[in-house]
Amino acid sequence: MAAPSSVKPSSAKSMEEWLLADGYSKHKVSIDRLLQLRVFLEVNDRKKETSYKMNTKFQSNMQKYLVFGGTLPREPMPLSVTVRLPTLEDLEAYALEQWECFLLQLINSAQAERLTSFSSSLMRVFQRGLLSARENEAPKLTENGFQFLLMDTNAQLWYIIREYISSSEDRGVDPTDLICFLLELSFHTLGEAYNLNTLTDVQKHAIKDLADLGLVKLQQGRKESWFIPTKLATNLSVSLSDSSSRKEGFVVVETNFRMYAYSSSKLHCEILRLFSRIEYQLPNLIVGAITKESLYNAFENGITAEQIISFLQQNVHPRVATKTPAVPENVTDQIRLWETDRNRVEMIPSHLYEDFPSKDIFEAVCDFAREIGGLLWEDSKKMRLVVRGEYHQHMRDFLRHQK
């Protein structure tokens, strides 16, 4: 399909004329994606007709690539060199183990069975905003930290990758080079081996960090070394809303608020502990209950009812996933009710004004507080009123003039 020129935009109508009869829906999806990526820019003329033009920076880079050529994509190594590679199932298990190990170290290094090779300074960058630490106290999860743990793996991964990129200049690495490499990596073939000697020095350093996160698996042969992209790496180019990238669920919630998690993961246990009471843990099963006390503790830490319900729905066990609803309705309704029950009282910083010298001054002050939208409560008999805290200075100035 011809690309719209940066000189003269192409109208949406003229582009639709290029389509086959059954191609409209695919065309619309493609245009939306290009607009989201800012490859296309929308232009509206005086007749209010929609046209599209190509982003000038993208267009100039594309012209350079077409005229001068670009580097060829990295080719997988032949099986005769790599011999036996891990199966896709083994690779997925490795990626999950590495990612869970990293997350456990991130939130509670005491729970991690082994530590990654990330420097303490880089771990502090990852923990920024997720953990807070007071002097002589162990670090605690912040509100963002609790919410981070309830995200799906793809969203968590992108959060960490963004932090990794944003701190790259502190390590003497150009963020552009890092972004290009990550995007390139996301288009590698899952499970294929790629020679480490094809990487630049910056990429070789980054690949070790990515191995700690579970994005690649490093292997050593007799003469050559290689890396193998896992599903975490190939999912970097997948939309966060794409459900195909999500892993199989493990949680069963019953109508009596009992919860069974078919998992041996310490990380899963720590996450469920955020909003439920863990009763016991068997080799492949975590048993707990969703209680009023456990939910109040979660709400206190900044987790919302919708986040808890969303987590349970996204991680529901396949055996109950076909049920409608997969999480019992009485459980989700009660979680929401307990949240609203806790939020019935709203705390508003305010000031109490009393001991007015006369009724006239009291009424004038009440009128003024009402006009500025700060009046919360008044008692005419005892000449007292309560005003929002942010209007205190206005009130002081007004009272000074009344005297």
Coordinates of C-alpha atoms in Angstrom, one line a residue:
M1 CA 0.0 0.0 0.0
A2 CA 1.4 3.4 -0.9
A3 CA 2.3 5.6 2.0
P4 CA 0.7 9.0 2.3
S5 CA 3.1 11.8 1.4
S6 CA 4.3 14.3 4.0
V7 CA 3.6 17.1 1.4
K8 CA 0.0 16.3 0.6
P9 CA -2.1 14.2 3.1
S10 CA -4.2 11.3 1.6
S11 CA -7.9 11.4 2.4
A12 CA -9.4 8.5 4.4
K13 CA -12.0 8.1 1.5
S14 CA -9.4 7.8 -1.2
M15 CA -7.5 5.2 0.9
E16 CA -10.7 3.2 1.3
E17 CA -11.0 3.0 -2.5
W18 CA -7.9 0.8 -2.6
L19 CA -9.5 -1.9 -0.4
L20 CA -11.0 -5.2 -1.4
A21 CA -14.7 -5.8 -0.4
D22 CA -13.7 -7.8 2.7
G23 CA -10.8 -5.7 3.8
Y24 CA -12.4 -2.8 5.6
S25 CA -12.2 -4.0 9.2
K26 CA -8.5 -5.0 8.8
H27 CA -7.8 -1.6 7.2
K28 CA -9.5 0.2 10.1
V29 CA -7.5 -1.8 12.7
S30 CA -4.2 -1.1 10.8
I31 CA -5.0 2.7 10.6
D32 CA -5.7 2.8 14.3
R33 CA -2.5 1.0 15.1
L34 CA -0.5 3.4 12.9
L35 CA -2.1 6.4 14.6
Q36 CA -1.3 5.0 18.0
L37 CA 2.3 4.5 17.0
R38 CA 2.3 8.0 15.5
V39 CA 3.5 6.6 12.2
F40 CA 0.4 8.3 10.7
L41 CA -0.9 11.6 11.8
E42 CA -4.5 12.6 11.4
V43 CA -5.3 15.9 9.6
N44 CA -8.8 17.5 9.3
D45 CA -9.3 20.1 6.6
R46 CA -11.9 22.9 6.4
K47 CA -14.6 20.5 5.1
K48 CA -14.0 18.4 8.2
E49 CA -12.8 15.5 6.1
T50 CA -10.3 13.2 7.6
S51 CA -6.9 12.7 5.9
Y52 CA -3.6 11.0 7.0
K53 CA 0.0 12.0 6.5
M54 CA 3.1 10.1 7.5
N55 CA 5.2 11.3 10.4
T56 CA 8.0 13.3 8.8
K57 CA 10.7 11.8 11.1
F58 CA 9.5 8.3 10.3
Q59 CA 9.3 9.1 6.6
S60 CA 12.9 10.4 6.5
N61 CA 14.3 7.4 8.3
M62 CA 12.4 5.1 6.1
Q63 CA 13.8 6.8 3.0
K64 CA 17.3 6.5 4.4
Y65 CA 16.7 2.8 5.0
L66 CA 15.4 2.2 1.5
V67 CA 18.2 4.2 -0.2
F68 CA 21.2 3.2 2.0
G69 CA 20.0 -0.2 3.3
G70 CA 19.9 -1.4 6.9
T71 CA 21.5 -4.2 8.9
L72 CA 20.2 -7.7 8.1
P73 CA 18.2 -9.4 10.8
R74 CA 20.2 -11.7 13.1
E75 CA 20.0 -15.3 11.9
P76 CA 19.5 -18.2 14.2
M77 CA 22.4 -20.6 14.7
P78 CA 22.3 -24.0 12.9
L79 CA 21.4 -27.1 15.0
S80 CA 24.6 -28.7 14.1
V81 CA 26.4 -26.1 16.3
T82 CA 23.9 -25.8 19.2
V83 CA 23.1 -29.5 19.2
R84 CA 20.2 -29.9 21.8
L85 CA 18.2 -26.8 22.7
P86 CA 15.6 -26.7 25.5
T87 CA 12.0 -27.4 24.6
L88 CA 9.5 -24.5 24.6
E89 CA 7.9 -26.0 27.8
D90 CA 11.4 -26.0 29.5
L91 CA 12.1 -22.5 28.3
E92 CA 8.7 -21.2 29.6
A93 CA 9.4 -22.9 33.0
Y94 CA 12.9 -21.3 33.1
A95 CA 11.5 -17.8 32.2
L96 CA 8.8 -18.1 34.9
E97 CA 11.3 -19.2 37.5
Q98 CA 13.8 -16.4 36.7
W99 CA 11.0 -13.8 36.8
E100 CA 9.6 -15.0 40.1
C101 CA 13.1 -15.1 41.6
F102 CA 13.6 -11.5 40.5
L103 CA 10.3 -10.4 41.9
L104 CA 10.9 -12.1 45.2
Q105 CA 14.3 -10.4 45.5
L106 CA 12.6 -7.1 44.5
I107 CA 10.0 -7.2 47.3
N108 CA 11.6 -9.4 49.9
S109 CA 15.1 -10.6 49.4
A110 CA 14.8 -12.9 52.5
Q111 CA 12.3 -15.0 50.6
A112 CA 14.4 -15.4 47.4
E113 CA 16.1 -18.8 47.1
R114 CA 18.9 -17.2 45.0
L115 CA 19.8 -13.6 44.2
T116 CA 20.2 -12.1 40.7
S117 CA 23.5 -10.5 39.6
F118 CA 22.0 -7.0 39.5
S119 CA 24.0 -4.4 41.3
S120 CA 22.5 -3.0 44.5
S121 CA 22.2 0.4 42.8
L122 CA 20.2 -1.0 39.9
M123 CA 18.0 -2.9 42.3
R124 CA 17.3 0.4 44.1
V125 CA 16.2 1.9 40.8
F126 CA 13.8 -1.0 40.3
Q127 CA 12.5 -0.6 43.9
R128 CA 12.0 3.1 43.5
G129 CA 8.3 3.9 44.0
L130 CA 7.6 0.3 45.0
L131 CA 9.3 0.2 48.3
S132 CA 9.8 2.8 51.0
A133 CA 12.4 2.5 53.8
R134 CA 12.7 4.5 57.0
E135 CA 15.9 4.7 59.0
N136 CA 16.6 1.5 61.0
E137 CA 13.5 -0.2 59.5
A138 CA 13.0 -2.9 56.9
P139 CA 11.7 -1.7 53.5
K140 CA 7.9 -1.8 53.1
L141 CA 5.8 -2.0 50.0
T142 CA 4.2 1.3 49.0
E143 CA 0.7 1.6 47.5
N144 CA 2.3 1.4 44.0
G145 CA 4.2 -1.7 45.2
F146 CA 1.1 -3.5 46.2
Q147 CA -0.6 -2.6 42.9
F148 CA 2.5 -3.6 40.9
L149 CA 2.3 -7.2 42.4
L150 CA -1.4 -7.5 41.2
M151 CA -0.5 -6.6 37.6
D152 CA -0.2 -9.3 35.0
T153 CA 3.3 -10.4 34.1
N154 CA 3.4 -8.4 30.8
A155 CA 2.5 -5.2 32.6
Q156 CA 5.0 -5.9 35.4
L157 CA 7.7 -6.6 32.8
W158 CA 7.1 -3.3 31.0
Y159 CA 7.3 -1.4 34.3
I160 CA 10.7 -2.9 35.0
I161 CA 11.9 -2.4 31.4
R162 CA 10.9 1.3 31.6
E163 CA 12.9 1.8 34.8
Y164 CA 15.8 -0.1 33.2
I165 CA 15.8 2.2 30.1
S166 CA 15.3 5.4 32.1
S167 CA 18.4 4.7 34.3
S168 CA 20.6 3.6 31.4
E169 CA 22.4 6.9 31.0
D170 CA 23.6 6.6 34.6
R171 CA 25.3 3.4 33.5
G172 CA 26.8 5.1 30.5
V173 CA 24.5 3.5 28.0
D174 CA 22.6 5.4 25.3
P175 CA 18.8 4.7 25.9
T176 CA 18.2 4.8 22.1
D177 CA 20.6 1.8 21.6
L178 CA 18.9 -0.1 24.4
I179 CA 15.4 0.5 23.1
C180 CA 16.5 -0.6 19.5
F181 CA 18.0 -3.8 20.9
L182 CA 14.9 -4.6 23.0
L183 CA 12.6 -4.1 20.0
E184 CA 14.9 -6.1 17.9
L185 CA 14.9 -8.9 20.5
S186 CA 11.1 -8.9 20.6
F187 CA 11.0 -10.0 16.9
H188 CA 13.5 -12.9 17.4
T189 CA 12.1 -16.4 17.1
L190 CA 11.0 -18.0 20.3
G191 CA 13.3 -20.9 21.3
E192 CA 15.9 -20.4 18.6
A193 CA 19.6 -19.9 19.4
Y194 CA 21.5 -16.7 18.4
N195 CA 25.2 -16.2 18.6
L196 CA 26.5 -13.9 21.3
N197 CA 29.4 -12.8 19.0
T198 CA 26.8 -10.9 16.8
L199 CA 26.1 -8.5 19.7
T200 CA 27.9 -5.2 20.5
D201 CA 29.5 -4.6 23.9
V202 CA 26.4 -2.7 25.1
Q203 CA 24.1 -5.5 23.9
K204 CA 26.4 -8.2 25.6
H205 CA 26.1 -6.3 28.9
A206 CA 22.4 -5.9 28.5
I207 CA 21.8 -9.6 27.6
K208 CA 23.2 -10.7 31.0
D209 CA 20.7 -8.4 32.7
L210 CA 17.9 -9.7 30.5
A211 CA 18.9 -13.3 31.4
D212 CA 18.4 -12.4 35.1
L213 CA 14.9 -11.2 34.3
G214 CA 14.1 -14.4 32.3
L215 CA 13.9 -12.8 28.9
V216 CA 16.7 -14.9 27.5
K217 CA 18.5 -18.1 28.4
L218 CA 22.3 -18.1 28.0
Q219 CA 24.1 -21.3 27.0
Q220 CA 27.7 -22.2 26.4
G221 CA 28.9 -24.7 23.7
R222 CA 32.4 -26.0 23.1
K223 CA 33.4 -23.1 20.9
E224 CA 30.4 -20.8 20.7
S225 CA 28.0 -19.1 23.2
W226 CA 24.4 -18.2 22.4
F227 CA 21.2 -16.8 23.8
I228 CA 17.7 -18.1 23.4
P229 CA 14.7 -15.7 23.6
T230 CA 11.9 -16.8 25.9
K231 CA 8.2 -15.9 25.7
L232 CA 8.9 -12.9 28.0
A233 CA 11.2 -11.4 25.3
T234 CA 8.9 -12.1 22.3
N235 CA 5.9 -10.6 24.3
L236 CA 7.7 -7.2 24.5
S237 CA 6.1 -6.3 21.2
V238 CA 2.6 -7.6 22.3
S239 CA -0.1 -5.1 23.5
L240 CA -0.6 -5.1 27.2
S241 CA -4.3 -5.8 26.5
D242 CA -3.5 -8.9 24.4
S243 CA -4.9 -11.8 26.4
S244 CA -3.0 -14.4 24.3
S245 CA 0.2 -13.4 26.2
R246 CA -1.3 -14.3 29.6
K247 CA -0.3 -17.5 31.4
E248 CA -2.7 -20.2 32.7
G249 CA -4.6 -19.4 35.9
F250 CA -4.3 -21.2 39.2
V251 CA -6.9 -19.8 41.6
V252 CA -10.3 -21.3 42.6
V253 CA -12.6 -19.2 44.8
E254 CA -15.7 -20.8 46.4
T255 CA -18.9 -19.2 47.4
N256 CA -18.0 -19.6 51.1
F257 CA -14.9 -17.3 50.5
R258 CA -12.5 -20.2 50.6
M259 CA -9.6 -20.0 48.2
Y260 CA -7.5 -22.7 46.7
A261 CA -4.4 -21.8 44.6
Y262 CA -2.9 -24.8 42.7
S263 CA 0.7 -23.5 42.8
S264 CA 4.1 -24.2 44.4
S265 CA 5.3 -20.7 43.8
K266 CA 6.4 -18.6 46.8
L267 CA 5.6 -15.5 44.8
H268 CA 2.0 -16.6 44.3
C269 CA 1.8 -17.2 48.1
E270 CA 3.1 -13.7 48.8
I271 CA 0.7 -12.1 46.4
L272 CA -2.3 -13.9 47.8
R273 CA -1.2 -12.9 51.3
L274 CA -1.8 -9.3 50.3
F275 CA -5.6 -9.6 50.4
S276 CA -6.4 -13.0 52.0
R277 CA -5.6 -15.1 55.1
I278 CA -3.2 -18.0 54.1
E279 CA -4.1 -21.0 56.3
Y280 CA -1.6 -23.6 55.0
Q281 CA 0.6 -24.4 52.1
L282 CA 1.1 -27.9 50.6
P283 CA 3.7 -28.8 48.0
N284 CA 1.3 -27.9 45.1
L285 CA -1.5 -26.2 46.9
I286 CA -2.1 -22.9 48.8
V287 CA -5.2 -22.8 50.9
G288 CA -6.6 -19.6 52.3
A289 CA -9.7 -17.5 52.9
I290 CA -10.9 -14.0 51.9
T291 CA -11.9 -12.3 55.1
K292 CA -13.1 -8.9 56.2
E293 CA -9.9 -8.4 58.2
S294 CA -7.6 -9.4 55.3
L295 CA -9.4 -7.2 52.9
Y296 CA -9.3 -4.2 55.3
N297 CA -5.6 -4.7 55.5
A298 CA -5.4 -4.7 51.7
F299 CA -7.5 -1.5 51.4
E300 CA -5.3 0.1 54.1
N301 CA -2.3 -0.6 51.8
G302 CA -3.9 1.1 48.8
I303 CA -5.2 -1.9 47.0
T304 CA -8.7 -1.4 45.6
A305 CA -11.6 -3.9 45.4
E306 CA -11.5 -3.8 41.6
Q307 CA -7.8 -4.7 41.5
I308 CA -8.4 -7.7 43.7
I309 CA -11.4 -8.9 41.7
S310 CA -9.5 -8.3 38.4
F311 CA -6.5 -10.3 39.8
L312 CA -8.8 -13.2 40.8
Q313 CA -10.6 -13.2 37.4
Q314 CA -7.3 -13.0 35.3
N315 CA -5.8 -15.9 37.3
V316 CA -8.8 -18.2 37.6
H317 CA -8.0 -21.9 37.2
P318 CA -8.9 -23.4 33.8
R319 CA -11.4 -25.8 35.4
V320 CA -13.6 -23.0 36.6
A321 CA -12.7 -20.5 33.8
T322 CA -15.6 -21.7 31.7
K323 CA -18.2 -20.9 34.4
T324 CA -20.1 -17.6 34.4
P325 CA -19.0 -15.9 36.5
A326 CA -15.7 -17.6 37.1
V327 CA -15.4 -15.9 40.5
P328 CA -18.6 -16.3 42.5
E329 CA -20.8 -13.2 42.4
N330 CA -21.5 -13.1 46.1
V331 CA -17.7 -12.9 46.7
T332 CA -17.1 -10.1 44.3
D333 CA -20.1 -8.2 45.6
Q334 CA -19.0 -8.6 49.2
I335 CA -15.5 -7.4 48.4
R336 CA -17.0 -4.2 46.9
L337 CA -19.3 -3.8 49.9
W338 CA -16.5 -4.1 52.4
E339 CA -14.6 -1.4 50.5
T340 CA -17.5 1.0 50.4
D341 CA -18.2 0.2 54.1
R342 CA -14.7 1.3 54.9
N343 CA -15.0 4.4 52.8
R344 CA -18.3 5.7 54.3
V345 CA -16.4 8.2 56.5
E346 CA -14.4 10.8 54.4
M347 CA -11.6 12.6 56.2
I348 CA -11.3 16.2 55.2
P349 CA -8.7 18.6 56.7
S350 CA -10.7 21.5 58.2
H351 CA -10.7 24.4 60.7
L352 CA -13.2 25.2 63.4
Y353 CA -14.2 28.9 64.0
E354 CA -16.0 30.0 67.1
D355 CA -16.2 32.8 69.8
F356 CA -17.5 35.4 67.3
P357 CA -18.1 38.8 68.9
S358 CA -21.5 39.3 67.3
K359 CA -24.2 37.5 65.3
D360 CA -23.7 39.8 62.4
I361 CA -20.0 39.0 62.0
F362 CA -20.8 35.2 62.4
E363 CA -23.4 35.4 59.6
A364 CA -21.1 37.5 57.3
V365 CA -18.3 34.9 57.8
C366 CA -20.8 32.1 57.1
D367 CA -21.9 33.8 53.9
F368 CA -18.3 34.3 52.8
A369 CA -17.3 30.7 53.5
R370 CA -20.4 29.5 51.5
E371 CA -19.5 31.8 48.6
I372 CA -16.0 30.5 48.2
G373 CA -17.2 26.8 48.5
G374 CA -15.4 26.1 51.8
L375 CA -18.3 25.8 54.3
L376 CA -18.7 22.3 55.7
W377 CA -20.9 22.8 58.8
E378 CA -22.4 25.6 60.8
D379 CA -24.2 25.9 64.2
S380 CA -26.2 29.2 64.3
K381 CA -27.1 28.9 68.0
K382 CA -23.6 28.5 69.3
M383 CA -22.1 30.6 66.5
R384 CA -19.6 28.0 65.3
L385 CA -18.6 26.8 61.8
V386 CA -16.2 24.4 60.1
V387 CA -14.4 25.3 56.9
R388 CA -12.2 23.3 54.6
G389 CA -8.5 23.6 55.5
E390 CA -7.4 24.9 52.1
Y391 CA -9.6 28.1 52.6
H392 CA -8.1 28.9 56.0
Q393 CA -5.9 31.8 54.7
H394 CA -8.9 33.3 52.9
M395 CA -10.9 33.1 56.1
R396 CA -8.1 34.8 58.1
D397 CA -7.9 37.7 55.6
F398 CA -11.7 38.1 55.7
L399 CA -11.8 38.0 59.5
R400 CA -9.0 40.6 59.7
H401 CA -11.1 43.0 57.6
Q402 CA -14.2 42.4 59.8
K403 CA -12.3 43.6 62.9

